[in-house]
Coordinates of C-alpha atoms in Angstrom, one line a residue:
X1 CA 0.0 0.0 0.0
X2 CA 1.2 3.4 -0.7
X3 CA 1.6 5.7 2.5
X4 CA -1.8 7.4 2.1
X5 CA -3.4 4.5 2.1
X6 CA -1.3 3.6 5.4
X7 CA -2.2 6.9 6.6
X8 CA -5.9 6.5 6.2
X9 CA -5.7 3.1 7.7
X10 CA -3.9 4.1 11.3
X11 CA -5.2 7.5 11.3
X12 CA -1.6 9.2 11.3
X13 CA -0.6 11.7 8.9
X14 CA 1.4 11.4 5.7
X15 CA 4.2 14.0 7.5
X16 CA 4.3 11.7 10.6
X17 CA 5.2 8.1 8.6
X18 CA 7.8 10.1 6.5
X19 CA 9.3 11.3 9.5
X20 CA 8.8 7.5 11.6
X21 CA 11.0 6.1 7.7
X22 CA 13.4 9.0 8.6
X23 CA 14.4 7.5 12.4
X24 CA 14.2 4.1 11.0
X25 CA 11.6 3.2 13.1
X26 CA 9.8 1.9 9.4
X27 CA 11.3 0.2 6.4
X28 CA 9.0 0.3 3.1
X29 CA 10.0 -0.7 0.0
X30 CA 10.5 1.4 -2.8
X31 CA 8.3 1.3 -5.8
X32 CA 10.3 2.1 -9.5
X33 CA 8.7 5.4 -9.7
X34 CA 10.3 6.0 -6.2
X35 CA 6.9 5.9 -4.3
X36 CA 6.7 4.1 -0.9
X37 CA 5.2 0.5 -0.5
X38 CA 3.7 -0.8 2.4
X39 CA 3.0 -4.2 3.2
X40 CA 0.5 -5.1 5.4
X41 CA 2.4 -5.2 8.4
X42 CA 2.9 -1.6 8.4
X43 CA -0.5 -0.9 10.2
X44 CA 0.5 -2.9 13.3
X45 CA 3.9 -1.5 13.2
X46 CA 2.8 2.3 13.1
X47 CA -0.3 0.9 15.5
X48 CA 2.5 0.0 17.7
X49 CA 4.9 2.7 17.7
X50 CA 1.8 5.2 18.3
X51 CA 1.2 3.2 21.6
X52 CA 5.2 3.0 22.4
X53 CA 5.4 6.8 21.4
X54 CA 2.1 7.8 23.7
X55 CA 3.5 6.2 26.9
X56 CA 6.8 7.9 26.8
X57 CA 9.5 6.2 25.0
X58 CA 11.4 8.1 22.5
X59 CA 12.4 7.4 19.2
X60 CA 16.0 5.9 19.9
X61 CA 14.0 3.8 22.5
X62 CA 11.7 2.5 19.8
X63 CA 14.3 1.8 17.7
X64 CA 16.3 -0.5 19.6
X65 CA 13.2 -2.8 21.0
X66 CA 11.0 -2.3 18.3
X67 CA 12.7 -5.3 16.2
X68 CA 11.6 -7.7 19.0
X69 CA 7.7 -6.4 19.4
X70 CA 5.2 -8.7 17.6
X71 CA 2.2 -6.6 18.8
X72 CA 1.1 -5.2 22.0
X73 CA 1.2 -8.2 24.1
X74 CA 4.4 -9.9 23.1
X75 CA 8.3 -9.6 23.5
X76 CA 10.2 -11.5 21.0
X77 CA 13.6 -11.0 22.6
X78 CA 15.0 -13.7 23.9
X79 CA 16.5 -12.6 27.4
X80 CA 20.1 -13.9 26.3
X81 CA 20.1 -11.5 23.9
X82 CA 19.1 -8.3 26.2
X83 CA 21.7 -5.8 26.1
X84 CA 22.9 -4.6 29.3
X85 CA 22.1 -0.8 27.5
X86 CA 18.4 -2.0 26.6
X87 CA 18.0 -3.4 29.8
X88 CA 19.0 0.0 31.2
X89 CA 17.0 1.7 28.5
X90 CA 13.7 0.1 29.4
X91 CA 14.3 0.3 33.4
X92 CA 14.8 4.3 33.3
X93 CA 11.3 3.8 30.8
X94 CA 9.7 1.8 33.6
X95 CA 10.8 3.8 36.8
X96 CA 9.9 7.4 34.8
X97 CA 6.1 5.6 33.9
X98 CA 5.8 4.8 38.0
X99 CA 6.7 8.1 38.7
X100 CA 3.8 9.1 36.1
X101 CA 1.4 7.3 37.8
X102 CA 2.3 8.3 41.6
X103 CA 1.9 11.7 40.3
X104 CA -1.3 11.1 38.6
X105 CA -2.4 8.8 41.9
X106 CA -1.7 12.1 43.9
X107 CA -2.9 14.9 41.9
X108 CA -6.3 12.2 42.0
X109 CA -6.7 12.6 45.5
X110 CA -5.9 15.5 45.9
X111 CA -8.7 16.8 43.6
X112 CA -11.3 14.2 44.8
X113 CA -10.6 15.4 48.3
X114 CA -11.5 18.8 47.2
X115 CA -14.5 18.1 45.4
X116 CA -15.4 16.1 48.2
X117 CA -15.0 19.3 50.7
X118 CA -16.1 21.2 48.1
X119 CA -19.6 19.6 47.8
X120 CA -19.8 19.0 51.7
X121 CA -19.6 22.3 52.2
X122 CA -21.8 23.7 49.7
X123 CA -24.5 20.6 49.9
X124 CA -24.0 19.8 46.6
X125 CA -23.9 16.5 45.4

């Protein structure tokens, strides 16, 4: 498929998968008149470095595991061939996400124990 057609298909822009090809995160082929081609895997590849890109991980990150994801549920690195650097890579990932989510867990309370004054006070439900 050519790259509107991926475009249409995961919903990113044209600009975007040109720029995913540039940080050799994806590897079409190359048509003779020079367009871009597709193949179906594409859509689970960009599917999945949307998800990878939305919780955090930058594009050098990507780039090293994405080789060794077969979708969102599955790891296809072997751990004999884990890298002392990836390793390192994807525990800073995992300890910047926790901190994410303590923050998130706090700002939570904090705002539900407002509202909840809030609506005590005023007898508002």
């Amino acid at each position: 498929m050519r790259i509107g057609e991926l475009s249409r298909r995961t919903g990113v822009p044209t600009r975007l998968l040109r720029y995913y090809e540039e940080q050799d995160l994806l590897h079409p082929e190359r048509a003779g008149n020079g367009y871009r081609a597709f193949g179906e895997a594409a859509v689970r590849d960009v599917q999945q470095i949307r998800g990878l890109l939305d919780s955090g991980l930058t594009t050098e990150m990507i780039r090293t595991i994405l080789p060794y994801l077969s979708g969102p549920e599955e790891i296809l690195l072997a751990p004999e061939h884990l890298t002392p650097e990836t390793a390192a890579i994807l525990e800073a990932h995992v300890d910047r996400i926790q901190a994410r989510i303590d923050c998130l867990a706090r700002n939570r309370d904090r705002l539900s124990g407002y509202l909840a004054a809030v609506r005590g006070v005023a007898g508002r439900p």
